PDB file of C-alpha atoms and ligand atoms in Angstrom:
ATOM      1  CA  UNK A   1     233.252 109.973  65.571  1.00  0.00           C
ATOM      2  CA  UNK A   2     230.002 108.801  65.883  1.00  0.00           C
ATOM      3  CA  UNK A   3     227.192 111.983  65.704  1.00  0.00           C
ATOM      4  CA  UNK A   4     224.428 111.816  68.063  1.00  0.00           C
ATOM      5  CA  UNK A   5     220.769 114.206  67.506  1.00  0.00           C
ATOM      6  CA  UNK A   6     219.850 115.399  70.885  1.00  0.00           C
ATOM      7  CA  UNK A   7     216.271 116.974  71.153  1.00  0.00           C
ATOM      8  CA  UNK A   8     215.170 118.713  73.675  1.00  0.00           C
ATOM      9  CA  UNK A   9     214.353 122.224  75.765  1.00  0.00           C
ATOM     10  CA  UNK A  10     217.338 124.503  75.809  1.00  0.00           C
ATOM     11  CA  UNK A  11     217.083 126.844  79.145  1.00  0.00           C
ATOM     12  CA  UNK A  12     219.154 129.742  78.880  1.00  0.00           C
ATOM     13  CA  UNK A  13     220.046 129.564  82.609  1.00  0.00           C
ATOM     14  CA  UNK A  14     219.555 126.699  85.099  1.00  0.00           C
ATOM     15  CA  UNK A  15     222.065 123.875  83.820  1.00  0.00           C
ATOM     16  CA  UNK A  16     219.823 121.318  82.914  1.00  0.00           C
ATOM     17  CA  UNK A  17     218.318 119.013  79.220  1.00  0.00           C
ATOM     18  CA  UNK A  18     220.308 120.890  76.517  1.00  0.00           C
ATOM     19  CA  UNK A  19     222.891 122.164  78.317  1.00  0.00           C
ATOM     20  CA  UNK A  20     224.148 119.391  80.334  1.00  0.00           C
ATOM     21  CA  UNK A  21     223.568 117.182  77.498  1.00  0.00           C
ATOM     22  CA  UNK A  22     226.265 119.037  75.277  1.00  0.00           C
ATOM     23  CA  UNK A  23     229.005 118.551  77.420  1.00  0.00           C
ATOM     24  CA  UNK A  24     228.351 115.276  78.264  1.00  0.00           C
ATOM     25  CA  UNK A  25     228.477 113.684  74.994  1.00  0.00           C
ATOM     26  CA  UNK A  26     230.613 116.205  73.580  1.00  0.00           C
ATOM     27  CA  UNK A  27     233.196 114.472  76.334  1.00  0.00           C
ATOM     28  CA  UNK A  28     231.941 111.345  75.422  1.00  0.00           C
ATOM     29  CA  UNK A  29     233.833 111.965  71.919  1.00  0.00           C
ATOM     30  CA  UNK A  30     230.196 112.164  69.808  1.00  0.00           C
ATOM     31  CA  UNK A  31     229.786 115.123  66.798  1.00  0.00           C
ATOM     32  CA  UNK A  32     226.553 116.569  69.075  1.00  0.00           C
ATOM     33  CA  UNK A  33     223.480 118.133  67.133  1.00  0.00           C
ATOM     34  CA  UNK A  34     221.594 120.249  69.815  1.00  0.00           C
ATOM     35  CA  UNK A  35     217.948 120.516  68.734  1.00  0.00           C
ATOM     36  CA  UNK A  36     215.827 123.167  70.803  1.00  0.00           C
ATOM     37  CA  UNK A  37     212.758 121.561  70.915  1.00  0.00           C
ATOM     38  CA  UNK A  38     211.579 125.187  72.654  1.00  0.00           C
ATOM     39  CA  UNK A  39     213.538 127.963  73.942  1.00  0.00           C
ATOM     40  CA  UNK A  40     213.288 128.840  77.207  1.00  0.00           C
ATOM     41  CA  UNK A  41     214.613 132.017  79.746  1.00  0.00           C
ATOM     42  CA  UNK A  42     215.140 129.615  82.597  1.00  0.00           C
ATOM     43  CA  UNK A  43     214.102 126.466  83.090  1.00  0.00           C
ATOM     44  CA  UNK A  44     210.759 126.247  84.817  1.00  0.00           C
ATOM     45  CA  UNK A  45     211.662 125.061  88.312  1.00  0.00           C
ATOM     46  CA  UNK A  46     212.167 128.444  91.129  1.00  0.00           C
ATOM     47  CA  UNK A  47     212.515 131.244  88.668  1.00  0.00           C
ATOM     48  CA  UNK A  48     209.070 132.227  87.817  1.00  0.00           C
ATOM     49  CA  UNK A  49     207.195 132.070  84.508  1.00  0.00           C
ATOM     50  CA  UNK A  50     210.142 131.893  81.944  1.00  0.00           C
ATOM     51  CA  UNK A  51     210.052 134.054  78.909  1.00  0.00           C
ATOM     52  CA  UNK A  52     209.707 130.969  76.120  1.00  0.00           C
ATOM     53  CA  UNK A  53     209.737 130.915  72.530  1.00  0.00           C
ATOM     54  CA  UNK A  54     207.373 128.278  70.434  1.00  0.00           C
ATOM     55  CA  UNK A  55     210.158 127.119  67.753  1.00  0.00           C
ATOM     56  CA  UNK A  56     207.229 124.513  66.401  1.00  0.00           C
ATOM     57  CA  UNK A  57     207.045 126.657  63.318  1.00  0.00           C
ATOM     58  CA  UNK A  58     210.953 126.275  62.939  1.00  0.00           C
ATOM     59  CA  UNK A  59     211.485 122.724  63.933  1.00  0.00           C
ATOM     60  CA  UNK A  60     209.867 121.299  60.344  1.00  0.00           C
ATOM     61  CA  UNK A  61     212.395 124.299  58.533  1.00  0.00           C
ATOM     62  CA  UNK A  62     215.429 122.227  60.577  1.00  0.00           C
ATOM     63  CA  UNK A  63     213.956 119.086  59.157  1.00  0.00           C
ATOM     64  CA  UNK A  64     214.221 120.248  55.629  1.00  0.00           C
ATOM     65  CA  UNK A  65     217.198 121.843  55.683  1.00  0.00           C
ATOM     66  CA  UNK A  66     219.238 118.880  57.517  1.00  0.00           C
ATOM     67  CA  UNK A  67     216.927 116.479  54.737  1.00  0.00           C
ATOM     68  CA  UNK A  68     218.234 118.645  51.481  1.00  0.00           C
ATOM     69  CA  UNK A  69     221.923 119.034  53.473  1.00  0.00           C
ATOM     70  CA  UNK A  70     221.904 115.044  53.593  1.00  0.00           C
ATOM     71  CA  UNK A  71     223.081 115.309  57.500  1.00  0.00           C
ATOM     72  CA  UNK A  72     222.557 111.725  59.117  1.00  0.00           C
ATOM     73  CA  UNK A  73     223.109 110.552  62.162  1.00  0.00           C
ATOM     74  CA  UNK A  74     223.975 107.447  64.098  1.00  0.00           C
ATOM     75  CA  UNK A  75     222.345 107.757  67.428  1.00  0.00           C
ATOM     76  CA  UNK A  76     219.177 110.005  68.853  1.00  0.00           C
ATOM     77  CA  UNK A  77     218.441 111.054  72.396  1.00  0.00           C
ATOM     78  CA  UNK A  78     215.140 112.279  72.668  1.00  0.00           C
ATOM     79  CA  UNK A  79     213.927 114.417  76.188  1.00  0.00           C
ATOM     80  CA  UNK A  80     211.105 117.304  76.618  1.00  0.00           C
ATOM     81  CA  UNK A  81     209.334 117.608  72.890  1.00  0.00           C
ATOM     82  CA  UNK A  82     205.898 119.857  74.322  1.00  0.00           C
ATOM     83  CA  UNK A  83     203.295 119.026  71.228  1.00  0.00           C
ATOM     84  CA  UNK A  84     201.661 116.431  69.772  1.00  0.00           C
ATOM     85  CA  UNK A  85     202.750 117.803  66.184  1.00  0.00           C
ATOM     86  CA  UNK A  86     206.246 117.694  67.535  1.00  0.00           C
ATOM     87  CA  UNK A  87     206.096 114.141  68.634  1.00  0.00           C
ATOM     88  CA  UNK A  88     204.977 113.328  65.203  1.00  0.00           C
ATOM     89  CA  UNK A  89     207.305 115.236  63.073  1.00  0.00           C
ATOM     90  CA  UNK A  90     210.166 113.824  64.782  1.00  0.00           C
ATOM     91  CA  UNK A  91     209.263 110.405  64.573  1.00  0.00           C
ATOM     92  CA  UNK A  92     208.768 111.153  60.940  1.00  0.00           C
ATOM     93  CA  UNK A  93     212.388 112.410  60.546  1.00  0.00           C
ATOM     94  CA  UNK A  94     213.921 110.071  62.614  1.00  0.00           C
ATOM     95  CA  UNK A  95     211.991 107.049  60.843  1.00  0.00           C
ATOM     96  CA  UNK A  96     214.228 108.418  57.464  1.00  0.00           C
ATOM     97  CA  UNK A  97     217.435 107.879  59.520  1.00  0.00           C
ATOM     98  CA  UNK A  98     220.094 104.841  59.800  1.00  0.00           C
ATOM     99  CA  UNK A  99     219.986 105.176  63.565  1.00  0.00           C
ATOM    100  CA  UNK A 100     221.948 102.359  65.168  1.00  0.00           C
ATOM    101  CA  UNK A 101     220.117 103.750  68.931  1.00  0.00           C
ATOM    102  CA  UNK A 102     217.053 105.892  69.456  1.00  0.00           C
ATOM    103  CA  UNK A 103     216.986 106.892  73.324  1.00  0.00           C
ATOM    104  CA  UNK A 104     213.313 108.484  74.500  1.00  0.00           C
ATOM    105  CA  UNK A 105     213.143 110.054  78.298  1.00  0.00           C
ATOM    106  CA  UNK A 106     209.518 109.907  77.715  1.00  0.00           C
ATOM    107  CA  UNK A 107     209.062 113.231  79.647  1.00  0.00           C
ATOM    108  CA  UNK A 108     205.640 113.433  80.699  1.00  0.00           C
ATOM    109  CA  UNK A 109     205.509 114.478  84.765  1.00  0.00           C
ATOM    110  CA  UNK A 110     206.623 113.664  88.016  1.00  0.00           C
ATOM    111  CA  UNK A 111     205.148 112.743  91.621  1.00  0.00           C
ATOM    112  CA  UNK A 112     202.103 111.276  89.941  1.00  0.00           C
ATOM    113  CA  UNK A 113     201.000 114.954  87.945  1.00  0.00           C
ATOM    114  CA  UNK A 114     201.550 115.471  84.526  1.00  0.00           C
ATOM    115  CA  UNK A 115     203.869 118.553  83.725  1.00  0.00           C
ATOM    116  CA  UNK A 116     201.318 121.855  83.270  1.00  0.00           C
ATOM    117  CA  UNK A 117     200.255 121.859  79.384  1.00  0.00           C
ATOM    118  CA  UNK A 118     200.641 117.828  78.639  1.00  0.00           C
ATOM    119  CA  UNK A 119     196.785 116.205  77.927  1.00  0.00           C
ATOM    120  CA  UNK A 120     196.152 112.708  77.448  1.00  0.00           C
ATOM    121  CA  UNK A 121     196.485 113.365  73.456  1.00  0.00           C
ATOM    122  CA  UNK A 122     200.266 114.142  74.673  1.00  0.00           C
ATOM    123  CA  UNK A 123     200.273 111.003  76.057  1.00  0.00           C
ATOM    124  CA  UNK A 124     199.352 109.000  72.773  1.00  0.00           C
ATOM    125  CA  UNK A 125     201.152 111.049  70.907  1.00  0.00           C
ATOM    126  CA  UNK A 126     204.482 109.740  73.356  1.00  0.00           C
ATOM    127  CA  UNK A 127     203.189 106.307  73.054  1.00  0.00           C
ATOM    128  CA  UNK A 128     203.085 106.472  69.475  1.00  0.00           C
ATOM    129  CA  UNK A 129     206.928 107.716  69.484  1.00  0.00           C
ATOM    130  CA  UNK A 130     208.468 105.045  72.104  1.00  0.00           C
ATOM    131  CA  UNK A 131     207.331 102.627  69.796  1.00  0.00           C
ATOM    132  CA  UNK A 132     210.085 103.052  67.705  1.00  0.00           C
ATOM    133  CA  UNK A 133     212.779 103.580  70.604  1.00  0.00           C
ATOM    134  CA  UNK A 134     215.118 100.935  71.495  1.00  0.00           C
ATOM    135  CA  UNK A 135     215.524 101.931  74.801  1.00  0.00           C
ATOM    136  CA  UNK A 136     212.695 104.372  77.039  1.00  0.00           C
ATOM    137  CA  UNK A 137     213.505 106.224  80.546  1.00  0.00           C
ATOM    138  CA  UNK A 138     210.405 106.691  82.709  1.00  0.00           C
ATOM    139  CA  UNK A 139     210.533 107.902  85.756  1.00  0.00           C
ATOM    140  CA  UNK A 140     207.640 106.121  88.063  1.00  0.00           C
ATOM    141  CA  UNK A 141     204.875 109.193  87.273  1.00  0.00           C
ATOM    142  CA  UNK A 142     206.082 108.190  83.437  1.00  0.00           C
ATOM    143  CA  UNK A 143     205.459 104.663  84.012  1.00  0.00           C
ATOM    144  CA  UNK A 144     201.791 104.613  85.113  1.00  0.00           C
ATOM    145  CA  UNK A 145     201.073 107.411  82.437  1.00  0.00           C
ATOM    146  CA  UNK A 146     202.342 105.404  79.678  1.00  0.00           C
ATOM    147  CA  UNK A 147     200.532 102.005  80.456  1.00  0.00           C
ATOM    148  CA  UNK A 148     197.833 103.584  81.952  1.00  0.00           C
ATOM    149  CA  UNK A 149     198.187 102.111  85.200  1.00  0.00           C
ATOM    150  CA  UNK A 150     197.380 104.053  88.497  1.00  0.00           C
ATOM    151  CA  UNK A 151     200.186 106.114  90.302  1.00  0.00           C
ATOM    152  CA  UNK A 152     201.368 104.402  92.984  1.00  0.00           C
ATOM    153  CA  UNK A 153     205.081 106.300  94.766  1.00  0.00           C
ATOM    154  CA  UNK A 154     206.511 102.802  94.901  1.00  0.00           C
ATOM    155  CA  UNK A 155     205.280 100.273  92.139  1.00  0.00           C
ATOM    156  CA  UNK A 156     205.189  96.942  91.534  1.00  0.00           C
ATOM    157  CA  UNK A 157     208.403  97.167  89.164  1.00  0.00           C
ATOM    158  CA  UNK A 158     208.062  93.386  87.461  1.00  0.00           C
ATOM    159  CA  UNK A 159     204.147  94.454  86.163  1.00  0.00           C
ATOM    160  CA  UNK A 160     204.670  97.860  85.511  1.00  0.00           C
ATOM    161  CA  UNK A 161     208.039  97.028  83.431  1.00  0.00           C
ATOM    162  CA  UNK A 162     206.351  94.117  81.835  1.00  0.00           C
ATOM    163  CA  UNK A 163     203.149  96.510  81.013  1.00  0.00           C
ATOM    164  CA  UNK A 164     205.863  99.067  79.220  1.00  0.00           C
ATOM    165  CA  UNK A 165     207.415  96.575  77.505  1.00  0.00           C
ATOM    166  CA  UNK A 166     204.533  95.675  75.478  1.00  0.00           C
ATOM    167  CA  UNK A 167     204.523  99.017  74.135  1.00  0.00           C
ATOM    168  CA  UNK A 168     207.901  98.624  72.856  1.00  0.00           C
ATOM    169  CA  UNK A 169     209.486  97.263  69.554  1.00  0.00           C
ATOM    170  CA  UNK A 170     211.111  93.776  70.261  1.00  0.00           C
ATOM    171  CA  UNK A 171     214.005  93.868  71.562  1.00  0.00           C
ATOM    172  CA  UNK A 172     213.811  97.383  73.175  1.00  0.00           C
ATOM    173  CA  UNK A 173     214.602  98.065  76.914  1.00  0.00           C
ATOM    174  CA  UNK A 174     212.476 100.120  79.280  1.00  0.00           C
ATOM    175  CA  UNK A 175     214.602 101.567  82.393  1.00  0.00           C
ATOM    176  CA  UNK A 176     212.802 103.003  85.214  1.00  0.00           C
ATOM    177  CA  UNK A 177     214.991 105.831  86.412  1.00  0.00           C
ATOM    178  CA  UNK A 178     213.863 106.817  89.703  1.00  0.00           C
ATOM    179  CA  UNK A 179     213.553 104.111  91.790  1.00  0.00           C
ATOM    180  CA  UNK A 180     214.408 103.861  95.421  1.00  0.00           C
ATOM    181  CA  UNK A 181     215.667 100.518  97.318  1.00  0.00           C
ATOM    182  CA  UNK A 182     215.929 100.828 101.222  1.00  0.00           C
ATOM    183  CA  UNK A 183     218.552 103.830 100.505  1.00  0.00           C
ATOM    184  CA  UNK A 184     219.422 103.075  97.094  1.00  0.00           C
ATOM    185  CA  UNK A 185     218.581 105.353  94.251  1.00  0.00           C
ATOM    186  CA  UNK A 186     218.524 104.125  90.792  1.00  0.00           C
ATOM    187  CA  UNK A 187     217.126 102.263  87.624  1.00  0.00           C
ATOM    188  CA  UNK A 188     215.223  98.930  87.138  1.00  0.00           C
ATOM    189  CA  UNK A 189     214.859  96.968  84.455  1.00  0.00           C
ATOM    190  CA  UNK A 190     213.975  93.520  83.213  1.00  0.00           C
ATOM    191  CA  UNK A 191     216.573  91.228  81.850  1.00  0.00           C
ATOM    192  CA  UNK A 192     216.035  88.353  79.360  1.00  0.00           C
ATOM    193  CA  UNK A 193     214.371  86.049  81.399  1.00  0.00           C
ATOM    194  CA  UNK A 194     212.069  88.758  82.400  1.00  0.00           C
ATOM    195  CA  UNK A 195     213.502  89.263  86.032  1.00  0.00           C
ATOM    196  CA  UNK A 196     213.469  92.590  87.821  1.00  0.00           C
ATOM    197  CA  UNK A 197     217.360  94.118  87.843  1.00  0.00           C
ATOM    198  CA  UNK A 198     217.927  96.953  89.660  1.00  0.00           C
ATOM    199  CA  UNK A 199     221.332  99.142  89.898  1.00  0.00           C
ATOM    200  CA  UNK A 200     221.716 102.314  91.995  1.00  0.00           C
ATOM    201  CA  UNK A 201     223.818 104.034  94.330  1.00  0.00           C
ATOM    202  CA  UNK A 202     223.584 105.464  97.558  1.00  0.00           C
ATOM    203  CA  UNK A 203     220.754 108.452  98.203  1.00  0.00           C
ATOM    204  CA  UNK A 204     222.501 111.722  99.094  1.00  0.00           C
ATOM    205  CA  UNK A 205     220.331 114.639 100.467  1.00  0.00           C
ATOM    206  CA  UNK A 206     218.505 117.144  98.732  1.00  0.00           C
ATOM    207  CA  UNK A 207     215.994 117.416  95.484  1.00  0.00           C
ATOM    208  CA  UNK A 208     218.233 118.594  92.210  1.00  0.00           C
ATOM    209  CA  UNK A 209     217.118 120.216  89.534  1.00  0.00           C
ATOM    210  CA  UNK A 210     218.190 118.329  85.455  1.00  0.00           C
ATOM    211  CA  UNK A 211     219.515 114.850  87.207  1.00  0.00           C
ATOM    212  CA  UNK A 212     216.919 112.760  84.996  1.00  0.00           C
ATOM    213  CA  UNK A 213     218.146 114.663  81.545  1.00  0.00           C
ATOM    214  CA  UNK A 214     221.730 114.326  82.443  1.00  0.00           C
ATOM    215  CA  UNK A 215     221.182 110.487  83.462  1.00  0.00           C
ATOM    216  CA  UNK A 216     219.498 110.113  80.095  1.00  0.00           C
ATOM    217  CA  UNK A 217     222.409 112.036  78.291  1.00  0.00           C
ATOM    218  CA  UNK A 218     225.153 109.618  80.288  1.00  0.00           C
ATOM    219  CA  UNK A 219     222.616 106.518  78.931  1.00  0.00           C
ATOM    220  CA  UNK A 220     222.717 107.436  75.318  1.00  0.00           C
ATOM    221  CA  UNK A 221     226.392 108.097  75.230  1.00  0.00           C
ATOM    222  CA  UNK A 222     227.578 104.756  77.039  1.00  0.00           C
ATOM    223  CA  UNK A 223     224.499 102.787  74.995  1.00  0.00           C
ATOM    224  CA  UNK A 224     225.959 104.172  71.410  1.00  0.00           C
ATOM    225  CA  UNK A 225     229.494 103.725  72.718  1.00  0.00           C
ATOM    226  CA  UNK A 226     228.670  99.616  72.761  1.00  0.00           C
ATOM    227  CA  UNK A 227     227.884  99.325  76.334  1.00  0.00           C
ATOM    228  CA  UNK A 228     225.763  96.902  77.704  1.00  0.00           C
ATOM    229  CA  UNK A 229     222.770  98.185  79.154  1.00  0.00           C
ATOM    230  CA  UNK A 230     223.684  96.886  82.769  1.00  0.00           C
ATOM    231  CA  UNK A 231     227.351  98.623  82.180  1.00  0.00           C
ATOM    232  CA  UNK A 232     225.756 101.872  80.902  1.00  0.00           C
ATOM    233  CA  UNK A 233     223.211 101.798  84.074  1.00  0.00           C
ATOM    234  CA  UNK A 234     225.811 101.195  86.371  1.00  0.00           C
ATOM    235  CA  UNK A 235     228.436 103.748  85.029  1.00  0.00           C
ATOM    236  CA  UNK A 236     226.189 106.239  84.615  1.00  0.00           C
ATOM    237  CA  UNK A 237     224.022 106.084  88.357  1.00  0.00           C
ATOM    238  CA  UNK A 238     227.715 105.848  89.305  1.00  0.00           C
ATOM    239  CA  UNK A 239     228.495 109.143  87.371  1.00  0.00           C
ATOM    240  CA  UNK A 240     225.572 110.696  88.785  1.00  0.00           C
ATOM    241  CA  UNK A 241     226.328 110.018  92.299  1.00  0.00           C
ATOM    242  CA  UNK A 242     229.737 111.675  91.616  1.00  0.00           C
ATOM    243  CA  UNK A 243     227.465 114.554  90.413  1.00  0.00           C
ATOM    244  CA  UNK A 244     225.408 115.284  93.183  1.00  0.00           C
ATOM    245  CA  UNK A 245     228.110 114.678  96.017  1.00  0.00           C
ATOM    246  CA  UNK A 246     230.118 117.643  93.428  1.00  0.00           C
ATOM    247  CA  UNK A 247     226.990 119.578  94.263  1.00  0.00           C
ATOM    248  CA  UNK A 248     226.631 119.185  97.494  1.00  0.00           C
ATOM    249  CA  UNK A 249     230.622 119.980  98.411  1.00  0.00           C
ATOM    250  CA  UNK A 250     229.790 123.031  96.768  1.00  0.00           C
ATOM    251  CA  UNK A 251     227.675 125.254  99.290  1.00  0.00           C
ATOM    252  CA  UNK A 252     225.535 126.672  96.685  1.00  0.00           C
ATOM    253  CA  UNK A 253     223.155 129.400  97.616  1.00  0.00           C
ATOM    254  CA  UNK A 254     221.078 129.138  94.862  1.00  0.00           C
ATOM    255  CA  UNK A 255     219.177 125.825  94.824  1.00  0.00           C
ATOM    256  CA  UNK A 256     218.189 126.558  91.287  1.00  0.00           C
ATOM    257  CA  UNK A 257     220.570 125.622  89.666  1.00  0.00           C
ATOM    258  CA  UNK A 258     221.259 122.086  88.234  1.00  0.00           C
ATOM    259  CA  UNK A 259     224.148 119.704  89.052  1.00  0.00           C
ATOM    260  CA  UNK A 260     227.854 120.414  88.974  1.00  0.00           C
ATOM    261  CA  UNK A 261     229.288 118.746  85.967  1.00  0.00           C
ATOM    262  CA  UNK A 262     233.206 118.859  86.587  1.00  0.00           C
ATOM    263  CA  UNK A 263     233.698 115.962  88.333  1.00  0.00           C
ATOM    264  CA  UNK A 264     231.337 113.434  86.100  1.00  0.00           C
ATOM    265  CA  UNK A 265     232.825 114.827  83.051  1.00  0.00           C
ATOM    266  CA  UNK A 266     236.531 113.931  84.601  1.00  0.00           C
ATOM    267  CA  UNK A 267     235.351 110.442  84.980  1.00  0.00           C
ATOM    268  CA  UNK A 268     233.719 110.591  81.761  1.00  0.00           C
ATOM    269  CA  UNK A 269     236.962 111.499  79.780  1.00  0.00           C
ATOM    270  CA  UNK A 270     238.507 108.730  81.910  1.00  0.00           C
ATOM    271  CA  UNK A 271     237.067 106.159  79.811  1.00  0.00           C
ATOM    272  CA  UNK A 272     238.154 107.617  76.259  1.00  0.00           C
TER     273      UNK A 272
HETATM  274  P1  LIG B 301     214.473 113.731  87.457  1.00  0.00           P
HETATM  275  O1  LIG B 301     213.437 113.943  88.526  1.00  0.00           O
HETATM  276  O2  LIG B 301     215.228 114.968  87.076  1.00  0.00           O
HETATM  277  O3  LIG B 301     213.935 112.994  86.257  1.00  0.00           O
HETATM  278  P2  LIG B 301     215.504 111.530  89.030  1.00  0.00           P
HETATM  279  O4  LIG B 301     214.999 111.897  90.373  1.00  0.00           O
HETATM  280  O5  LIG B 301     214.859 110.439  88.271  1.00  0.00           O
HETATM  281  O6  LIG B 301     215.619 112.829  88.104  1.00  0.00           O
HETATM  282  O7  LIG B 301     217.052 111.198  89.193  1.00  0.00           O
HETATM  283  C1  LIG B 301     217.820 110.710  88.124  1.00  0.00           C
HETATM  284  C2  LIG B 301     219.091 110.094  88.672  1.00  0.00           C
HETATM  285  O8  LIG B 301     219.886 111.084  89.341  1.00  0.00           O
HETATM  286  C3  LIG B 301     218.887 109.011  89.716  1.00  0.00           C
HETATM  287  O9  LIG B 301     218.646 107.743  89.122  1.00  0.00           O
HETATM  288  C4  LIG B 301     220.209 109.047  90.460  1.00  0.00           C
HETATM  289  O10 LIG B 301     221.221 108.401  89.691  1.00  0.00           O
HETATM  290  C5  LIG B 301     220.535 110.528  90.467  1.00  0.00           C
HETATM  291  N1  LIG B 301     220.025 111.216  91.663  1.00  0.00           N
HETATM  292  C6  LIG B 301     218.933 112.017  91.741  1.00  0.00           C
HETATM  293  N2  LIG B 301     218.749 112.488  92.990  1.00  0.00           N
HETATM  294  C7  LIG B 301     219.754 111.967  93.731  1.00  0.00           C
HETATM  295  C8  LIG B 301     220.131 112.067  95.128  1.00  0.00           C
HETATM  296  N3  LIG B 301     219.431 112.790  96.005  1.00  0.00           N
HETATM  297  N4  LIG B 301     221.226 111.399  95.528  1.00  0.00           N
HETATM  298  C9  LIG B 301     221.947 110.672  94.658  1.00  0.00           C
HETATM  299  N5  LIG B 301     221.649 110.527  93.356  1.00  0.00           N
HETATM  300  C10 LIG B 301     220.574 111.161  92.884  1.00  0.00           C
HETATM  301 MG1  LIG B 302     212.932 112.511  84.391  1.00  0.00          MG
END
């Protein structure tokens, strides 16, 4: 069993990052180390200001401990981190690891806004830690922040992935995850001969909360399992799709609440 480090927010109640992460490698067969990168009520989307816990103090303890315990791991996914410091000590740790895949969802902020609380020091410090990724998962917002291009709600894709690409180690992959073709939601990429590839599935209605952290969870765990990356892009928008249709069948009342899982992690365990 191969053990993936996953590091991000945990929110007590809302179904998304941590949470959905867990099960979705843990059905992926992978020994799962669930990092809180900070500790939250609720997640921060309809509930009102969550009660959250700083853990930065805490974080450089785990390091230590897991250093002196002589824990290694194979793969990383990393989503929300929320400090520069963070950003740092993490690439620090990782750096001392024999990691076969380091995933970054480069989370930053969405519709063209950075998240409340991120400066443009946040953004060095992520551009400093994608370096050493071999794969990255902007959304669009994520994009322009990270090159330092303007916003723009539908990009030119074959610049803007050509622009993140230079920030990358050789070899490494930038995705960008929320990109719409006439009704088409999904990723683009560029492939060898530096061509625009896109792969995506049909847009269902509605605005969910945690899709992008459970896409990136699928992403790691079909990457580390020796996917390709077309095969892991197209499994896991496929997965997805599954996800939200689940959601939508259900009726829910409360909006708040991220994606149903059942039905992706069936297909999931399909594959094993
Ligand atoms: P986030 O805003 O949480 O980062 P995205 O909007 O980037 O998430 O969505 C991530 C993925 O979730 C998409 O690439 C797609 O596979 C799936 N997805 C999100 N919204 C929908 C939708 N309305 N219909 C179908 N799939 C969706
Ligand atoms: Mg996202």
């Amino acid at each position: 069993m191969a053990a993936i480090l996953v590091a991000q927010d945990l929110s007590a109640v809302g179904g998304i990052s941590l949470s959905a992460a867990v099960p979705v490698l843990t059905a992926m067969q992978y020994e799962v180390a669930a990092l809180p990168t900070s500790l939250l009520s609720t997640h921060t989307s309809g509930y009102g200001k969550p009660a959250v816990v700083d853990l930065s103090s805490w974080l450089p303890a785990v390091f230590d401990h897991w250093t002196r315990a002589d824990l290694q791991f194979d793969a990383a996914l990393i989503g929300y981190v929320g400090s520069v410091q963070l950003c740092q000590q993490l690439t620090q740790y990782l750096s001392r690891q024999p990691l076969d895949l380091l995933v970054v969802d480069p989370v930053l902020g969405d519709l063209g806004e950075l998240y409340s609380g991120f400066d443009q020091q946040y953004v060095e410090a992520m551009r400093d830690l994608v370096k050493t990724a071999d794969v990255i998962l902007p959304n669009v917002t994520e994009a322009a922040l990270l090159t330092g291009r303007p916003y723009q709600p539908v990009p030119d894709l074959r610049a803007t992935l050509t622009a993140l690409q230079a920030g990358l180690k050789p070899g490494a992959h930038a995705v960008i995850t929320d990109v719409t073709r006439e009704d088409r939601i999904g990723c683009a990429w560029l492939d060898e001969r530096g061509a625009v590839q896109f792969v995506g599935e049909p847009r269902l209605p509605g605005h969910y909360n945690g899709t992008g952290d459970t896409l990136a969870a699928a992403i790691a765990g079909l990457l580390g399992r020796g996917f390709s990356l077309t095969r892991s892009l197209e499994l896991a928008n496929q997965w997805m799709h599954l996800a939200v249709a689940e959601t939508l069948a259900e009726r829910r009342t409360d909006p708040r609440q991220g994606i149903a899982l059942a039905q992706m992690l069936r297909a999931i365990l399909s594959l094993n």
